[in-house]
């Protein structure tokens, strides 16, 4: 895998591989400031991005920096980490924070996978909820549960492909391999 980041947007599922360190949404050339929210965000907030390139298999997007609430899960199965991490983060947005605030759900849910050394070894899977725009320029309420933290992710470039159905281990693996093969064929880094 080129990088371990998997990005899950609303339905249909959209997966991304992020380059280390680094549609429906439209943006004026060279800027994410004049951004029109894409259809898949529905009625929720979502991070701004600019489309850099579109191929028959994937789209390359540059996402603006943003604040996320995150948790780490050590699991052998991606699906188990998704359930455990989602539940922890859902409690945070449901009021398990210092302000006891109910925070609106935003999209996407981000999963950064650091694979274990073997297929049966534990992987570290960091699950993150994008925080709504009301918290992007101010400090969001601090989590009151251990293992939940707020982080600001830097601008990042992602390679995006979409697929339908549930994001189970087999479908994630197959779609990541398809995306990687397409990126390799195009010479993407």
Short mmCIF file of C-alpha atoms in Angstrom, two decimals:
data_model
loop_
_atom_site.label_atom_id
_atom_site.label_comp_id
_atom_site.label_asym_id
_atom_site.label_seq_id
_atom_site.Cartn_x
_atom_site.Cartn_y
_atom_site.Cartn_z
CA UNK A 1 0.00 0.00 0.00
CA UNK A 2 1.34 3.47 -0.88
CA UNK A 3 0.03 5.02 2.33
CA UNK A 4 -2.21 3.81 5.06
CA UNK A 5 -5.00 6.35 4.91
CA UNK A 6 -8.51 5.29 4.08
CA UNK A 7 -11.18 7.98 3.90
CA UNK A 8 -14.83 7.07 4.15
CA UNK A 9 -17.34 9.62 2.96
CA UNK A 10 -21.12 9.28 3.03
CA UNK A 11 -22.89 6.86 0.69
CA UNK A 12 -21.73 5.78 -1.78
CA UNK A 13 -18.55 4.84 0.04
CA UNK A 14 -15.52 6.75 -1.13
CA UNK A 15 -12.02 5.56 -0.29
CA UNK A 16 -8.85 7.51 -0.52
CA UNK A 17 -5.17 6.85 -0.21
CA UNK A 18 -3.25 9.88 1.08
CA UNK A 19 0.25 10.64 -0.06
CA UNK A 20 2.58 10.76 2.94
CA UNK A 21 2.88 14.31 4.36
CA UNK A 22 1.69 16.21 2.02
CA UNK A 23 -17.38 14.90 -8.46
CA UNK A 24 -19.61 16.86 -7.35
CA UNK A 25 -17.76 19.45 -5.37
CA UNK A 26 -16.47 22.37 -7.32
CA UNK A 27 -13.97 25.04 -6.50
CA UNK A 28 -12.57 28.04 -8.32
CA UNK A 29 -9.14 27.42 -9.88
CA UNK A 30 -6.39 27.44 -7.26
CA UNK A 31 -8.58 27.94 -4.19
CA UNK A 32 -10.70 26.00 -1.74
CA UNK A 33 -12.20 29.24 -0.40
CA UNK A 34 -14.94 29.49 -3.06
CA UNK A 35 -16.11 25.93 -2.56
CA UNK A 36 -19.54 24.47 -3.32
CA UNK A 37 -20.48 21.56 -1.06
CA UNK A 38 -20.79 18.27 -3.04
CA UNK A 39 -24.01 16.22 -3.03
CA UNK A 40 -22.58 13.41 -0.87
CA UNK A 41 -22.24 15.72 2.13
CA UNK A 42 -26.07 15.88 2.19
CA UNK A 43 -27.10 18.19 5.06
CA UNK A 44 -23.84 17.82 7.00
CA UNK A 45 -20.64 19.84 7.08
CA UNK A 46 -17.66 18.35 5.28
CA UNK A 47 -14.09 19.46 4.57
CA UNK A 48 -13.32 21.71 1.62
CA UNK A 49 -11.29 20.30 -1.23
CA UNK A 50 -10.12 21.12 -4.73
CA UNK A 51 -10.16 18.52 -7.53
CA UNK A 52 -6.66 18.34 -9.01
CA UNK A 53 -7.22 15.53 -11.52
CA UNK A 54 -9.85 13.01 -12.58
CA UNK A 55 -9.17 9.65 -14.27
CA UNK A 56 -11.54 6.84 -15.19
CA UNK A 57 -10.70 5.10 -11.89
CA UNK A 58 -9.97 7.81 -9.33
CA UNK A 59 -10.02 11.49 -8.50
CA UNK A 60 -7.12 13.42 -6.96
CA UNK A 61 -8.23 15.98 -4.38
CA UNK A 62 -6.39 18.53 -2.26
CA UNK A 63 -8.15 18.92 1.09
CA UNK A 64 -7.83 22.04 3.22
CA UNK A 65 -6.51 21.72 6.79
CA UNK A 66 -9.20 20.91 9.33
CA UNK A 67 -10.04 19.83 12.87
CA UNK A 68 -11.07 16.26 13.62
CA UNK A 69 -11.92 14.27 16.75
CA UNK A 70 -10.01 10.98 16.73
CA UNK A 71 -9.43 7.67 18.51
CA UNK A 72 -6.97 4.80 17.97
CA UNK A 73 -8.00 1.14 17.72
CA UNK A 74 -5.68 -1.88 17.74
CA UNK A 75 -7.46 -4.57 15.76
CA UNK A 76 -6.74 -7.33 13.27
CA UNK A 77 -9.96 -6.61 11.34
CA UNK A 78 -10.84 -3.25 9.82
CA UNK A 79 -14.57 -3.80 10.46
CA UNK A 80 -14.00 -4.36 14.21
CA UNK A 81 -12.02 -1.12 14.44
CA UNK A 82 -14.72 0.76 12.53
CA UNK A 83 -17.41 -0.35 15.00
CA UNK A 84 -15.32 0.28 18.13
CA UNK A 85 -13.96 3.63 16.97
CA UNK A 86 -17.26 4.90 15.62
CA UNK A 87 -19.02 4.15 18.91
CA UNK A 88 -16.33 5.97 20.94
CA UNK A 89 -16.47 9.04 18.69
CA UNK A 90 -20.28 8.99 18.61
CA UNK A 91 -20.31 9.27 22.41
CA UNK A 92 -18.10 12.39 22.11
CA UNK A 93 -20.49 14.14 19.68
CA UNK A 94 -23.45 12.99 21.81
CA UNK A 95 -22.25 15.00 24.81
CA UNK A 96 -19.29 13.15 26.37
CA UNK A 97 -17.22 16.33 26.22
CA UNK A 98 -16.39 19.15 28.63
CA UNK A 99 -19.26 21.33 27.38
CA UNK A 100 -21.70 18.38 27.40
CA UNK A 101 -22.53 19.68 23.92
CA UNK A 102 -24.32 17.66 21.30
CA UNK A 103 -22.21 18.20 18.20
CA UNK A 104 -23.80 17.69 14.77
CA UNK A 105 -22.48 14.76 12.78
CA UNK A 106 -20.33 15.80 9.83
CA UNK A 107 -18.82 13.79 7.01
CA UNK A 108 -16.50 12.08 6.38
CA UNK A 109 -15.33 9.48 8.85
CA UNK A 110 -11.61 9.09 8.31
CA UNK A 111 -9.70 5.85 8.97
CA UNK A 112 -5.91 5.89 8.93
CA UNK A 113 -4.54 2.35 8.89
CA UNK A 114 -1.02 1.50 9.99
CA UNK A 115 -0.84 -2.18 9.05
CA UNK A 116 0.57 -4.79 11.41
CA UNK A 117 3.74 -6.65 10.43
CA UNK A 118 1.77 -9.70 9.22
CA UNK A 119 -1.82 -10.19 8.03
CA UNK A 120 -2.79 -11.61 11.46
CA UNK A 121 -0.94 -8.97 13.52
CA UNK A 122 -2.77 -6.07 15.12
CA UNK A 123 -3.06 -2.94 13.01
CA UNK A 124 -3.37 0.56 14.44
CA UNK A 125 -6.49 2.11 12.94
CA UNK A 126 -7.12 5.76 13.77
CA UNK A 127 -10.75 6.69 13.26
CA UNK A 128 -11.70 10.38 13.02
CA UNK A 129 -14.89 12.43 12.65
CA UNK A 130 -14.61 15.74 10.82
CA UNK A 131 -15.75 18.51 13.16
CA UNK A 132 -18.50 20.85 11.90
CA UNK A 133 -17.60 24.32 10.64
CA UNK A 134 -18.65 25.95 13.95
CA UNK A 135 -15.57 24.30 15.54
CA UNK A 136 -13.03 24.85 12.77
CA UNK A 137 -11.96 28.34 13.93
CA UNK A 138 -12.40 27.84 17.69
CA UNK A 139 -11.40 25.20 20.20
CA UNK A 140 -14.00 22.43 20.22
CA UNK A 141 -15.11 20.98 23.58
CA UNK A 142 -12.43 18.70 25.01
CA UNK A 143 -13.23 14.99 25.17
CA UNK A 144 -13.97 13.54 28.63
CA UNK A 145 -13.23 9.95 27.62
CA UNK A 146 -9.67 8.59 27.63
CA UNK A 147 -8.35 7.76 24.17
CA UNK A 148 -10.35 10.47 22.36
CA UNK A 149 -8.43 13.51 21.14
CA UNK A 150 -8.79 16.58 18.93
CA UNK A 151 -6.30 17.02 16.11
CA UNK A 152 -5.80 19.42 13.25
CA UNK A 153 -4.85 17.62 10.07
CA UNK A 154 -2.74 19.57 7.59
CA UNK A 155 -3.62 20.13 3.95
CA UNK A 156 -3.49 16.75 2.26
CA UNK A 157 -3.70 15.27 -1.21
CA UNK A 158 -5.85 12.16 -1.55
CA UNK A 159 -6.63 9.71 -4.34
CA UNK A 160 -10.34 8.89 -4.28
CA UNK A 161 -12.36 6.01 -5.68
CA UNK A 162 -15.98 5.14 -4.91
CA UNK A 163 -17.78 1.85 -4.46
CA UNK A 164 -21.17 0.76 -3.19
CA UNK A 165 -22.12 -1.68 -0.46
CA UNK A 166 -20.84 -2.07 3.07
CA UNK A 167 -17.22 -1.39 3.93
CA UNK A 168 -16.26 -4.88 5.06
CA UNK A 169 -12.68 -6.17 5.26
CA UNK A 170 -12.83 -8.01 1.90
CA UNK A 171 -14.41 -5.11 -0.02
CA UNK A 172 -11.98 -2.60 1.50
CA UNK A 173 -8.99 -4.80 0.61
CA UNK A 174 -10.23 -5.35 -2.95
CA UNK A 175 -10.95 -1.67 -3.56
CA UNK A 176 -7.65 -0.49 -2.07
CA UNK A 177 -5.82 -2.94 -4.38
CA UNK A 178 -7.79 -1.68 -7.39
CA UNK A 179 -6.99 1.94 -6.48
CA UNK A 180 -3.30 1.16 -5.97
CA UNK A 181 -3.11 -0.68 -9.31
CA UNK A 182 -4.71 2.29 -11.09
CA UNK A 183 -2.33 4.70 -9.34
CA UNK A 184 0.67 2.53 -10.30
CA UNK A 185 -0.50 2.35 -13.93
CA UNK A 186 -0.80 6.16 -14.04
CA UNK A 187 2.51 6.70 -12.24
CA UNK A 188 0.83 8.41 -9.28
CA UNK A 189 2.87 8.82 -6.13
#
